[in-house]
PDB file of C-alpha atoms and ligand atoms in Angstrom:
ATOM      1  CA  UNK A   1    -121.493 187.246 123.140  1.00 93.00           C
ATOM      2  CA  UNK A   2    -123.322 190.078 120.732  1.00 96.00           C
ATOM      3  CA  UNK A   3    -122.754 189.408 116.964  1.00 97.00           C
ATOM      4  CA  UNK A   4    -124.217 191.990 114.445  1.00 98.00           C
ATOM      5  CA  UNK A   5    -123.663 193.231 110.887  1.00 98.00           C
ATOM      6  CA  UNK A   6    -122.470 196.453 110.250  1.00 98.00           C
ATOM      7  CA  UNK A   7    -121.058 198.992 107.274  1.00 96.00           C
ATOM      8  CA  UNK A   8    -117.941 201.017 107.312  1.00 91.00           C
ATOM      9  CA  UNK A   9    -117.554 203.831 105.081  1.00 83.00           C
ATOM     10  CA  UNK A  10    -120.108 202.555 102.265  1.00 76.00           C
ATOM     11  CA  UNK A  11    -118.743 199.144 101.827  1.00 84.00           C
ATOM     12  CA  UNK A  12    -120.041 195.523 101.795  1.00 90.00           C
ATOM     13  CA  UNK A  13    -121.991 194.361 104.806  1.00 95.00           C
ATOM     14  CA  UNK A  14    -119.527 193.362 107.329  1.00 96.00           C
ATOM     15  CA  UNK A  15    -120.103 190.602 110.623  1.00 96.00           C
ATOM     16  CA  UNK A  16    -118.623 192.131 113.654  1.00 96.00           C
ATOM     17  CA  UNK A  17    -118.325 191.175 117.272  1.00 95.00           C
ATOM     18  CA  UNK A  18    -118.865 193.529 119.743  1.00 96.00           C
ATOM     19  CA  UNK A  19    -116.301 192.915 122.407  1.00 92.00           C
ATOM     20  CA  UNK A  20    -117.267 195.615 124.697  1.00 93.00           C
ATOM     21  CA  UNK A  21    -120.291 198.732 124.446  1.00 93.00           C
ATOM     22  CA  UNK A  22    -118.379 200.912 122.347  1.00 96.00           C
ATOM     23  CA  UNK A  23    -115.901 198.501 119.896  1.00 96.00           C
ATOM     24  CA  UNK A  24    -116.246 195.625 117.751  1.00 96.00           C
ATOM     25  CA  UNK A  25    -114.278 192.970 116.000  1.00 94.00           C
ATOM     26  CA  UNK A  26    -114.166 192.634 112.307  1.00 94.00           C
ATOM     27  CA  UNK A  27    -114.916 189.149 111.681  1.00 93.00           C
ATOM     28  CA  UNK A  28    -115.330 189.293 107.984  1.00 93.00           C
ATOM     29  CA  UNK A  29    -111.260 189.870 108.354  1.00 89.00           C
ATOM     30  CA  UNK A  30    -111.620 186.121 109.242  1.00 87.00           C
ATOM     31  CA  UNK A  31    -113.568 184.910 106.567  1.00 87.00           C
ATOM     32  CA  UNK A  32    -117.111 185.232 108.016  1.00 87.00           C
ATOM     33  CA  UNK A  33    -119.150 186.350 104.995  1.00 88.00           C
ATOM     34  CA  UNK A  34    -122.550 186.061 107.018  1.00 93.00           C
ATOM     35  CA  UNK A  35    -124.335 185.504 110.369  1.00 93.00           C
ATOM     36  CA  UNK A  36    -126.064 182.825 108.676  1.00 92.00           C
ATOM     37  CA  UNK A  37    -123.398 180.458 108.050  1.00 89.00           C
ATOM     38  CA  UNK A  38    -121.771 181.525 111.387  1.00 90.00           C
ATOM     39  CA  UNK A  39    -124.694 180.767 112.970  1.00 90.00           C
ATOM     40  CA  UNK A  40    -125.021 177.162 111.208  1.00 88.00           C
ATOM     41  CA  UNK A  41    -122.871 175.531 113.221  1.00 78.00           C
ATOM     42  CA  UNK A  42    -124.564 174.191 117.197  1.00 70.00           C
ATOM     43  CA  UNK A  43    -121.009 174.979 118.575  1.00 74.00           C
ATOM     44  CA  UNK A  44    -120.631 178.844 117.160  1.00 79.00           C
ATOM     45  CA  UNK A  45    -119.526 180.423 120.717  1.00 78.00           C
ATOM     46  CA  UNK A  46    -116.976 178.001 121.129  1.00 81.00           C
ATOM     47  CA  UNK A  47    -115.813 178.465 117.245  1.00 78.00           C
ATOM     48  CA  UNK A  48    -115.877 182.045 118.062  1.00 82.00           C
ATOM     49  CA  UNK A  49    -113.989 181.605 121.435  1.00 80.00           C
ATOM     50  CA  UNK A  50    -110.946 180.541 119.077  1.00 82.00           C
ATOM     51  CA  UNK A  51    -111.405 183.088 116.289  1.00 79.00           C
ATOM     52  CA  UNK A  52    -111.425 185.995 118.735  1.00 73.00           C
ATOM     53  CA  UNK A  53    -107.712 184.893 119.542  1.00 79.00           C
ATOM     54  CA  UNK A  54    -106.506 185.907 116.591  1.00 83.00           C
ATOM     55  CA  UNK A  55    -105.286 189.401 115.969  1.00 87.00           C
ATOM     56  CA  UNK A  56    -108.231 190.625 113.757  1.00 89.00           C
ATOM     57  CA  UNK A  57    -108.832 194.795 113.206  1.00 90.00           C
ATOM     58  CA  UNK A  58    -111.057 196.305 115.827  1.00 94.00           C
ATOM     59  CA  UNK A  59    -113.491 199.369 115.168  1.00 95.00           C
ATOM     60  CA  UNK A  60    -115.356 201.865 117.366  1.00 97.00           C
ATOM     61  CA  UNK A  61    -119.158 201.567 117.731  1.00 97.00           C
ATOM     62  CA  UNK A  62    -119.612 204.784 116.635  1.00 96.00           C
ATOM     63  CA  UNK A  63    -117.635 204.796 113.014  1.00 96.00           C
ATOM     64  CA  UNK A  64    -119.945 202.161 111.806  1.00 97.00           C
ATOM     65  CA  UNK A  65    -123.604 201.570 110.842  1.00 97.00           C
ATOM     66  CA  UNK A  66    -125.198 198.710 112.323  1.00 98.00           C
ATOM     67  CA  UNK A  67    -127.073 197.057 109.409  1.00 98.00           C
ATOM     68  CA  UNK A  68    -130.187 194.284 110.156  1.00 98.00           C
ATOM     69  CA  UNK A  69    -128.961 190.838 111.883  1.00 98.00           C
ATOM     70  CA  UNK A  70    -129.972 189.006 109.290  1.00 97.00           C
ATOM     71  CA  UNK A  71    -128.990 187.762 106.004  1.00 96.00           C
ATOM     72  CA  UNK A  72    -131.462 186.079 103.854  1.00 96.00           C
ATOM     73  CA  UNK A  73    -133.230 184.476 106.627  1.00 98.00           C
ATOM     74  CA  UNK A  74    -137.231 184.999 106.775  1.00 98.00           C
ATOM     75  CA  UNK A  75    -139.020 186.505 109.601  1.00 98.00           C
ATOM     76  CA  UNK A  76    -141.475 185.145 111.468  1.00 98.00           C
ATOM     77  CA  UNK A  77    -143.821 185.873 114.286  1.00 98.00           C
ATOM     78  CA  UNK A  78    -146.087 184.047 117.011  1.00 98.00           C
ATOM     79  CA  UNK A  79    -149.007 186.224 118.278  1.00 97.00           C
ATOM     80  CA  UNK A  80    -151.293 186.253 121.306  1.00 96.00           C
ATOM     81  CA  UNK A  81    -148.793 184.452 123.294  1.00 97.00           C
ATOM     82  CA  UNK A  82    -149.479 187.344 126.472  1.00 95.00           C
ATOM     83  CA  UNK A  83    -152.700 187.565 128.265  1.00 92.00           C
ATOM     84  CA  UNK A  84    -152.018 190.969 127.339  1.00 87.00           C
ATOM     85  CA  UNK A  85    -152.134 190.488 124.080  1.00 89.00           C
ATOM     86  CA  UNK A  86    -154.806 188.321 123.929  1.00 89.00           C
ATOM     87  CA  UNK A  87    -156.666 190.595 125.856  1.00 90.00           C
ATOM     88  CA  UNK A  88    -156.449 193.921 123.626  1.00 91.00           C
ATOM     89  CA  UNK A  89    -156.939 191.990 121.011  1.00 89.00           C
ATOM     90  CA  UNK A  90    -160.436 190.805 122.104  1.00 90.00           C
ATOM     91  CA  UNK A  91    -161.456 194.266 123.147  1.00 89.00           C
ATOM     92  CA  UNK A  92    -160.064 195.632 119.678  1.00 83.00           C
ATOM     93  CA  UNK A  93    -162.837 193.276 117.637  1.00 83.00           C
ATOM     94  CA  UNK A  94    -165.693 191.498 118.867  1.00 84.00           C
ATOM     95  CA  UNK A  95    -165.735 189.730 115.453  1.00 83.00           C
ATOM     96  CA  UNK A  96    -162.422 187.927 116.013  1.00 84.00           C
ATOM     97  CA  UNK A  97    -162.683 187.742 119.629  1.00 89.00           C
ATOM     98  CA  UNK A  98    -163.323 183.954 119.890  1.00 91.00           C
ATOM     99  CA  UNK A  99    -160.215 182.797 117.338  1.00 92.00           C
ATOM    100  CA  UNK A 100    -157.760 185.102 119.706  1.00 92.00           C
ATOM    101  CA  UNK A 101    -159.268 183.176 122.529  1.00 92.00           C
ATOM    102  CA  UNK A 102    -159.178 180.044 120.786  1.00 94.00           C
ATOM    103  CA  UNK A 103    -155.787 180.205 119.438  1.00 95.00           C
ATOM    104  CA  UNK A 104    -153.894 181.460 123.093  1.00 96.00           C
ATOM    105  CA  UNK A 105    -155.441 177.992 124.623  1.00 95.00           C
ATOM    106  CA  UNK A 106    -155.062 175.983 121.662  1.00 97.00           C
ATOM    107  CA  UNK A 107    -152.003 173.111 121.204  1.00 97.00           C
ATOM    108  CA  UNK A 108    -151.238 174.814 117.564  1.00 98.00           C
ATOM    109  CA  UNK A 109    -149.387 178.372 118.087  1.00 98.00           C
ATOM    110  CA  UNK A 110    -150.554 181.396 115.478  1.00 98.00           C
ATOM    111  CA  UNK A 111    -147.134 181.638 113.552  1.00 98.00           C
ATOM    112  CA  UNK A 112    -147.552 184.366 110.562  1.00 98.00           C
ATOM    113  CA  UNK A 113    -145.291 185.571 107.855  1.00 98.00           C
ATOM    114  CA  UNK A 114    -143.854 188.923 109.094  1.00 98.00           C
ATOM    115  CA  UNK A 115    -141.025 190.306 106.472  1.00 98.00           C
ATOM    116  CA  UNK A 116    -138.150 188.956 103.457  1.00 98.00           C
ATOM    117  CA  UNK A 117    -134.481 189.475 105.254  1.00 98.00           C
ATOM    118  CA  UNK A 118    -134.001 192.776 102.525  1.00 98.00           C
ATOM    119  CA  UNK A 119    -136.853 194.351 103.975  1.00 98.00           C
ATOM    120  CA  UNK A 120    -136.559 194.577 107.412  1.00 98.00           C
ATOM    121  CA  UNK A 121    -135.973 197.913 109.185  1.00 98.00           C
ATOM    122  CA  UNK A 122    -132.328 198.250 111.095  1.00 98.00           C
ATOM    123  CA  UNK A 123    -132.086 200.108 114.118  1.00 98.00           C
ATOM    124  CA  UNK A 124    -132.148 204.327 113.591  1.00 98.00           C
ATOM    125  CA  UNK A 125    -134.230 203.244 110.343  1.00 98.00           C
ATOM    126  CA  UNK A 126    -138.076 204.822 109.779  1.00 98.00           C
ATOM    127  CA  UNK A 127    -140.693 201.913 110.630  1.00 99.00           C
ATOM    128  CA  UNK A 128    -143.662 202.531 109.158  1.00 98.00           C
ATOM    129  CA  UNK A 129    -147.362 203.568 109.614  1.00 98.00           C
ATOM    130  CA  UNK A 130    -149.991 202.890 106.888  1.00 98.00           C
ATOM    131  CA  UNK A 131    -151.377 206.119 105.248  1.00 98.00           C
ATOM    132  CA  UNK A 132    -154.595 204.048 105.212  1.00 98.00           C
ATOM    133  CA  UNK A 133    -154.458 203.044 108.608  1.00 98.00           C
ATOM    134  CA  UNK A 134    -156.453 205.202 111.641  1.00 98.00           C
ATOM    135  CA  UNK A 135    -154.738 203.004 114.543  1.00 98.00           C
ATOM    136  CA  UNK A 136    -151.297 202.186 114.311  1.00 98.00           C
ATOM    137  CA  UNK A 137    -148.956 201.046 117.126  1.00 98.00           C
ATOM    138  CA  UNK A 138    -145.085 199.408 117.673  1.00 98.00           C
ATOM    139  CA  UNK A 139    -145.455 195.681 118.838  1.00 98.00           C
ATOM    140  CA  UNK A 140    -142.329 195.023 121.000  1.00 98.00           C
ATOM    141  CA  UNK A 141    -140.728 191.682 120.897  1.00 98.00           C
ATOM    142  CA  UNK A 142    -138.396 189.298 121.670  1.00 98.00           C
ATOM    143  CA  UNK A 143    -137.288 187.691 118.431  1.00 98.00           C
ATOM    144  CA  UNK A 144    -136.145 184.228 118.701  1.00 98.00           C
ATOM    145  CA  UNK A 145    -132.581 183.821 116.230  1.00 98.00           C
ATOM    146  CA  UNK A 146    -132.927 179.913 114.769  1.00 97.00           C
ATOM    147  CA  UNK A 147    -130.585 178.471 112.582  1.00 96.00           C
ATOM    148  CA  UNK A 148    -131.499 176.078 109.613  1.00 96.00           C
ATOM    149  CA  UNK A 149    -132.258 173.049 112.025  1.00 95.00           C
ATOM    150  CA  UNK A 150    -134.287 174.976 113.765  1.00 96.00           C
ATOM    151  CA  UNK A 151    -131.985 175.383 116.885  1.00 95.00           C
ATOM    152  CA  UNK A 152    -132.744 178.529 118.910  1.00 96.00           C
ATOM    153  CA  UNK A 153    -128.875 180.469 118.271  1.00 95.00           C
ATOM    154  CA  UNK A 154    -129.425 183.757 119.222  1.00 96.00           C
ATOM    155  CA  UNK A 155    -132.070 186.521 120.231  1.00 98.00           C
ATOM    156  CA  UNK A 156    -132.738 190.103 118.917  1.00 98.00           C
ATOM    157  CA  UNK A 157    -135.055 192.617 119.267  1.00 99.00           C
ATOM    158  CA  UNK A 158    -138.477 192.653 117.414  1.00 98.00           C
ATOM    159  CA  UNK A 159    -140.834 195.787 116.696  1.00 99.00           C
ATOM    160  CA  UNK A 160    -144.309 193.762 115.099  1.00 98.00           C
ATOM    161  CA  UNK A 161    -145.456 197.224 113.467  1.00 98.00           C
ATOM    162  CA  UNK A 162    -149.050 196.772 113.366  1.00 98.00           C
ATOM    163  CA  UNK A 163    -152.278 198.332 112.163  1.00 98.00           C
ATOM    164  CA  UNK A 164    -154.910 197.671 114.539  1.00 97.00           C
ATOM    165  CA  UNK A 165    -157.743 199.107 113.112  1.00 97.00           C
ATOM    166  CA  UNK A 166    -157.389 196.640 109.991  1.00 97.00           C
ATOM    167  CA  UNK A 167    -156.621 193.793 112.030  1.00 95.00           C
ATOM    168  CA  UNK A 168    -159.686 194.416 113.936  1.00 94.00           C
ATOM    169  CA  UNK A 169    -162.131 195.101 111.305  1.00 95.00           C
ATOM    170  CA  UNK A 170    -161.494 191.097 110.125  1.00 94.00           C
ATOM    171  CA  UNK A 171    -158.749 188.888 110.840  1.00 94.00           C
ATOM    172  CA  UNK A 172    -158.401 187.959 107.046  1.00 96.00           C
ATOM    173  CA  UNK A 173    -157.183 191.320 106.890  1.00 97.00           C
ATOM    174  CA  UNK A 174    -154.026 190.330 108.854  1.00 97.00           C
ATOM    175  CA  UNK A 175    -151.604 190.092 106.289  1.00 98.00           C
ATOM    176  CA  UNK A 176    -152.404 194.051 105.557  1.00 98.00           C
ATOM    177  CA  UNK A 177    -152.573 194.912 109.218  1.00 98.00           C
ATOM    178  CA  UNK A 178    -148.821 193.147 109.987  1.00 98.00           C
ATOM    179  CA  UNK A 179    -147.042 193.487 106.147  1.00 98.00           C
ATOM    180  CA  UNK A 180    -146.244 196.459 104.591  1.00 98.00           C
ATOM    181  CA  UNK A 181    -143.079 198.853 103.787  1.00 98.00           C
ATOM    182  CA  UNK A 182    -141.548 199.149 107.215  1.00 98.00           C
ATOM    183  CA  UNK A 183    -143.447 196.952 109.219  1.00 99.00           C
ATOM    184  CA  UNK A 184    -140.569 194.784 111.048  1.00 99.00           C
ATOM    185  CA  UNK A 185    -138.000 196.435 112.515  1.00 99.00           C
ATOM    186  CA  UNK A 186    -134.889 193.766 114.411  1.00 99.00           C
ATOM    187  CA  UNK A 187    -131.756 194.918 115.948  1.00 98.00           C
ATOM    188  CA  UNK A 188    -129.243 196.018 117.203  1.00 98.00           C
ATOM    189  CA  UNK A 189    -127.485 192.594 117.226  1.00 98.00           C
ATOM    190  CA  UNK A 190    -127.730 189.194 118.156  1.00 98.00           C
ATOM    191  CA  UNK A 191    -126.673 187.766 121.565  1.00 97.00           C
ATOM    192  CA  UNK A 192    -125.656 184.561 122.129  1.00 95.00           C
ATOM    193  CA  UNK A 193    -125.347 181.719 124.389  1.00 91.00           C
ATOM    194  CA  UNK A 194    -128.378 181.755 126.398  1.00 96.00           C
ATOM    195  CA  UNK A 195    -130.499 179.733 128.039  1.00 97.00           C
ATOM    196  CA  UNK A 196    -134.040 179.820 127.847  1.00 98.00           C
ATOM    197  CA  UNK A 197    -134.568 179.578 131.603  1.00 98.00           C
ATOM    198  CA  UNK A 198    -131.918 183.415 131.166  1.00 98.00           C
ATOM    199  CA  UNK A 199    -133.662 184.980 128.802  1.00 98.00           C
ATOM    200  CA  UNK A 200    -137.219 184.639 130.508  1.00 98.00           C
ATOM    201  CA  UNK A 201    -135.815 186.897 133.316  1.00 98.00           C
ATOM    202  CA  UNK A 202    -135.809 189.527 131.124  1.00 98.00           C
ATOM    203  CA  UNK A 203    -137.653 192.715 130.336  1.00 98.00           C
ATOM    204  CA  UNK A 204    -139.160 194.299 127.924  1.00 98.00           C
ATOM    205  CA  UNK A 205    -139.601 197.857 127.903  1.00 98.00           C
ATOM    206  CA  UNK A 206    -141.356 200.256 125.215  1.00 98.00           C
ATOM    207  CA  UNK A 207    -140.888 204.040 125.302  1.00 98.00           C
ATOM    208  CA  UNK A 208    -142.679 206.129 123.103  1.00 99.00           C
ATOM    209  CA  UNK A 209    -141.283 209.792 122.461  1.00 98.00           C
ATOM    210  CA  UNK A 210    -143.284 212.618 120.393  1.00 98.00           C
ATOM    211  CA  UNK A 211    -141.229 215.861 120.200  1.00 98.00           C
ATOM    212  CA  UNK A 212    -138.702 214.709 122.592  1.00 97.00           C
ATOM    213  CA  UNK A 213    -141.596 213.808 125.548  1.00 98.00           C
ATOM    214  CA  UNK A 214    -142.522 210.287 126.514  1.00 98.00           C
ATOM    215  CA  UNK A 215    -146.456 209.717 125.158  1.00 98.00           C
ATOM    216  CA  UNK A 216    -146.551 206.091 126.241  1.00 98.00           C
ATOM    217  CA  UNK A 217    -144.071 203.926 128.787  1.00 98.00           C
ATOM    218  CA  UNK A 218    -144.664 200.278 129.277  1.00 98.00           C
ATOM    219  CA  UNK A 219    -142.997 197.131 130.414  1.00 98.00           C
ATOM    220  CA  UNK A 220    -143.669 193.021 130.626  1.00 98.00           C
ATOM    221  CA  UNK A 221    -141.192 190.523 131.735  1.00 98.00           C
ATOM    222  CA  UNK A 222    -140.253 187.793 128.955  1.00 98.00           C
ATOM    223  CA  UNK A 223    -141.575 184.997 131.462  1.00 98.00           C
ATOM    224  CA  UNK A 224    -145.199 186.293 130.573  1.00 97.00           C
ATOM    225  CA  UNK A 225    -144.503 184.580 127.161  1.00 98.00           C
ATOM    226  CA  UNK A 226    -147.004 181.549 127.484  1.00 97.00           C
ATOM    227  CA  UNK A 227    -145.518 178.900 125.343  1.00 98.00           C
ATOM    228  CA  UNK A 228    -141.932 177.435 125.549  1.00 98.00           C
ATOM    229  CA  UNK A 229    -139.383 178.645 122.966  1.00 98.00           C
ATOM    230  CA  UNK A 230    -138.523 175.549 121.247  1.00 98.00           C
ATOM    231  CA  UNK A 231    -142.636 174.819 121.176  1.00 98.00           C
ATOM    232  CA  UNK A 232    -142.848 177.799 118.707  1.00 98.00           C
ATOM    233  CA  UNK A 233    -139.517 176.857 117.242  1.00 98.00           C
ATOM    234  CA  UNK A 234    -141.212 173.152 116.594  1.00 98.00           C
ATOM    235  CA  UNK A 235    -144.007 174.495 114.742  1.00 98.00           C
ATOM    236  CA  UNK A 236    -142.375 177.219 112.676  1.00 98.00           C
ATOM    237  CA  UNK A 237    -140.371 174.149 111.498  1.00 98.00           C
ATOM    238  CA  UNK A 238    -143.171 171.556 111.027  1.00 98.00           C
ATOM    239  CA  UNK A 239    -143.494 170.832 107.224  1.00 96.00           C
ATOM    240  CA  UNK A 240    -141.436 173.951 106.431  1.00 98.00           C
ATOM    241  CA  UNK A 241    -137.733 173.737 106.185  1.00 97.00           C
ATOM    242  CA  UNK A 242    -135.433 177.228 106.084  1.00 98.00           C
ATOM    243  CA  UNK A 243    -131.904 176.680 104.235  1.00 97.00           C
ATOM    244  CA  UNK A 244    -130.560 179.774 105.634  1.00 97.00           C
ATOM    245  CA  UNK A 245    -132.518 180.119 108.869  1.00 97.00           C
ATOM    246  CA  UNK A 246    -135.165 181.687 110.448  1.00 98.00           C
ATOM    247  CA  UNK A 247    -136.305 184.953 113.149  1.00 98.00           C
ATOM    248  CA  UNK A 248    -139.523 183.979 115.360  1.00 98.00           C
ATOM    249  CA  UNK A 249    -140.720 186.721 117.211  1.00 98.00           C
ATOM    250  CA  UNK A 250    -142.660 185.896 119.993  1.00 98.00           C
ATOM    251  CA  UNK A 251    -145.339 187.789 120.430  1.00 98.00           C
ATOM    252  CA  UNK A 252    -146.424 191.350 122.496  1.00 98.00           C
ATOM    253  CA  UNK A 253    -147.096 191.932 125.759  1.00 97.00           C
ATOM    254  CA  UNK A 254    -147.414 195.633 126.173  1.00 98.00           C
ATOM    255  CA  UNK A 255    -150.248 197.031 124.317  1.00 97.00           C
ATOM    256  CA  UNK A 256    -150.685 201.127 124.527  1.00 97.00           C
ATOM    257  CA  UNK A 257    -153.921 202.418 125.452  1.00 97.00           C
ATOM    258  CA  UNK A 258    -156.800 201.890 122.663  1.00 95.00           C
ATOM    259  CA  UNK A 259    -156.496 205.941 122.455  1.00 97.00           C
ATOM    260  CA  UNK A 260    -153.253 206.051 121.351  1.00 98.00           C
ATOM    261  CA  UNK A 261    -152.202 205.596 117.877  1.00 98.00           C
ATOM    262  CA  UNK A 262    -148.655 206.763 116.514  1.00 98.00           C
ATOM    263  CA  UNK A 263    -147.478 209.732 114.207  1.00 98.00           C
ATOM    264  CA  UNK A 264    -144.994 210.354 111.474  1.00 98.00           C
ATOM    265  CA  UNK A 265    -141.924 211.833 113.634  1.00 98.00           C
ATOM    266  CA  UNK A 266    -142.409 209.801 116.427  1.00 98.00           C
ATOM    267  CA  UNK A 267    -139.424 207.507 118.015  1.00 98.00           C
ATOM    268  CA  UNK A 268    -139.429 203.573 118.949  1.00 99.00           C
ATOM    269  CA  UNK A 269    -137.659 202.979 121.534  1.00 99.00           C
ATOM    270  CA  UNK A 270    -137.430 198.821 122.714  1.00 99.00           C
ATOM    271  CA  UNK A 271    -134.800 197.946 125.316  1.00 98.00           C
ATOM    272  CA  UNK A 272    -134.657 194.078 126.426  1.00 98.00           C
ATOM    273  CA  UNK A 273    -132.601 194.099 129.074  1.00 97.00           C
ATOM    274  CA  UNK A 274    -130.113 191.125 127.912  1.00 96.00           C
ATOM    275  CA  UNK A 275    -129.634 192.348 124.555  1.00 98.00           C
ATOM    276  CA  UNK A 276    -129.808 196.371 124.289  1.00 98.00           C
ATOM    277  CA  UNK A 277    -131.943 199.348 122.366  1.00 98.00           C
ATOM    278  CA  UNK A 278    -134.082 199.046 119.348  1.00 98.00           C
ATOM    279  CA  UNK A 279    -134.606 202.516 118.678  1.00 98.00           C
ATOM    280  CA  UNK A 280    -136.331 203.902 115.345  1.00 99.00           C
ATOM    281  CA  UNK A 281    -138.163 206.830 113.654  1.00 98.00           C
ATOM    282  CA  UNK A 282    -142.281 206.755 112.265  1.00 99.00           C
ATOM    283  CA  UNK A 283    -142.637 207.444 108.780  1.00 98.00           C
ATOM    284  CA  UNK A 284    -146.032 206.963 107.016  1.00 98.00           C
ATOM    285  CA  UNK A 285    -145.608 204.926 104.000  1.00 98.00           C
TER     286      UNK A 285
HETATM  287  O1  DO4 B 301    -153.316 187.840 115.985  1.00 75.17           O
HETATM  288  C1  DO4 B 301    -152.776 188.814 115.700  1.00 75.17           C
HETATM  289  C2  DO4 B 301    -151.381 189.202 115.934  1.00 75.17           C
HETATM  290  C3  DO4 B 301    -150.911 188.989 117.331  1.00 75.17           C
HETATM  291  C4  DO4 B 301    -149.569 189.550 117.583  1.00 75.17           C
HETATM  292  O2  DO4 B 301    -148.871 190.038 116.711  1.00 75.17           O
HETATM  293  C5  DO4 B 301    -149.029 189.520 118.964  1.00 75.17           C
HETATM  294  O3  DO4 B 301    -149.681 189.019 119.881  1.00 75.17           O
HETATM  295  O4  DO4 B 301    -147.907 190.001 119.145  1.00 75.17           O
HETATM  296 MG1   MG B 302    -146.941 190.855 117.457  1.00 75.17          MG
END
């Protein structure tokens, strides 16, 4: 079951269900304001089972604007939960290679702020690329959908936009490297009602396209993902609490070569294979 919010004609932000690849359901006919109180509730597919009974108006794909899955909830994201990760990111500074290697043993996860709900990037958006930047690349994820108990709902697609030349000169320079004006990108819905054990079967695959040509192709499988969903889910919600929910993205695990670096005019693409496309534009900001 995919759930997303969307726009028709210029109006309020809408919650539709997408009942097959090109329609969807209006659920805000039904009184569903947001994802995040739909999402509330531990029994939402079977709440939605019954709603999508009733006679409620039905829209094509292609008349609407998908908007970001999320409402007011904050973003979040684990890192160096690949080898692969861990890996480029130890080759990409020799001053913060020990912490990466540290941290992807360690019992305590590295969970960092990503993005506010109103600032994340839908899909066919720009993401952005620092102007001060030299190294920038996409960071494809799964994204984790958690409601305010911290029970794993949903999953979306995640692009970590990240600046690795200012992550790599020091790691207190994180916040810069992973946080700025079209650094998260999350879309193009949220699918429900899986299982762990179904979504690590997955794959995740990055295309990047410069003038219409592929300049980088990658893939990793979801089961790469070191730590256990709910682990990160525990941790995010350890002394923190998040009234209206919460994304977690998990982490990369395809890293382009360190010669590459991406351009304004560039596309994103991000396909996980149980949920869809992630596809957006480079802008510099
Ligand atoms: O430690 C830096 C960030 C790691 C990250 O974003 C990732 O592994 O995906
Ligand atoms: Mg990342």
């Amino acid at each position: 079951m995919r759930l997303c919010r969307f726009e028709a004609s210029q109006g309020e932000p809408r919650i539709g269900w997408l009942v097959d690849d090109s329609s969807l359901v209006d659920l805000t006919a039904a009184g569903f304001q947001s994802l995040e109180s739909l999402l509330a509730s531990d029994d939402c597919t079977e709440r939605l089972a019954q709603i999508t009974k009733w006679p409620l108006p039905k829209l094509a794909l292609a008349n609407v604007r998908l908007l970001v899955p999320v409402d007011r909830q904050e973003v979040w994201a684990a890192g160096v939960t690949y080898m692969r990760s861990k890996k480029a990111r130890m080759d990409e500074s020799e001053f913060s290679a020990t912490a990466y290697d540290r941290v992807y043993d360690a019992e305590r996860p590295e969970l960092f702020f990503k993005s506010l709900a109103e600032k994340v990037v839908p899909t066919g958006e720009p993401v952005g690329i620092r102007q001060d930047a030299r190294w920038s690349v996409p960071e494809p994820e799964l994204a984790l959908v958690l409601n305010s108990r911290g029970k794993i709902v949903g999953y979306t697609i995640g692009n970590d936009m990240s600046s690795r030349d200012i992550e790599g000169e020091n790691l207190l320079y994180l916040p810069q490297a992973k946080i700025y004006s079209g650094s998260c990108a999350l879309g193009p819905w949220v699918q429900l009602g899986i299982t762990e054990s179904a979504a690590r079967e997955w794959k995740i695959r990055l295309k990047i396209l410069r003038q219409g040509q592929a300049v980088f192709s990658g893939e990793t499988s979801v089961g790469q993902i070191k730590r256990r969903f709910d682990e990160l889910a525990q941790f995010l919600f350890r002394s923190q609490s998040f009234p209206h929910g919460a994304v977690l993205l998990t982490g990369t695990g395809v890293v382009p070569p360190d010669t590459f670096t991406l351009q304004e005019g560039d596309l994103v693409e991000i396909e996980v294979s149980g949920i869809g496309l992630l596809r957006n534009p480079v802008m510099i900001v």
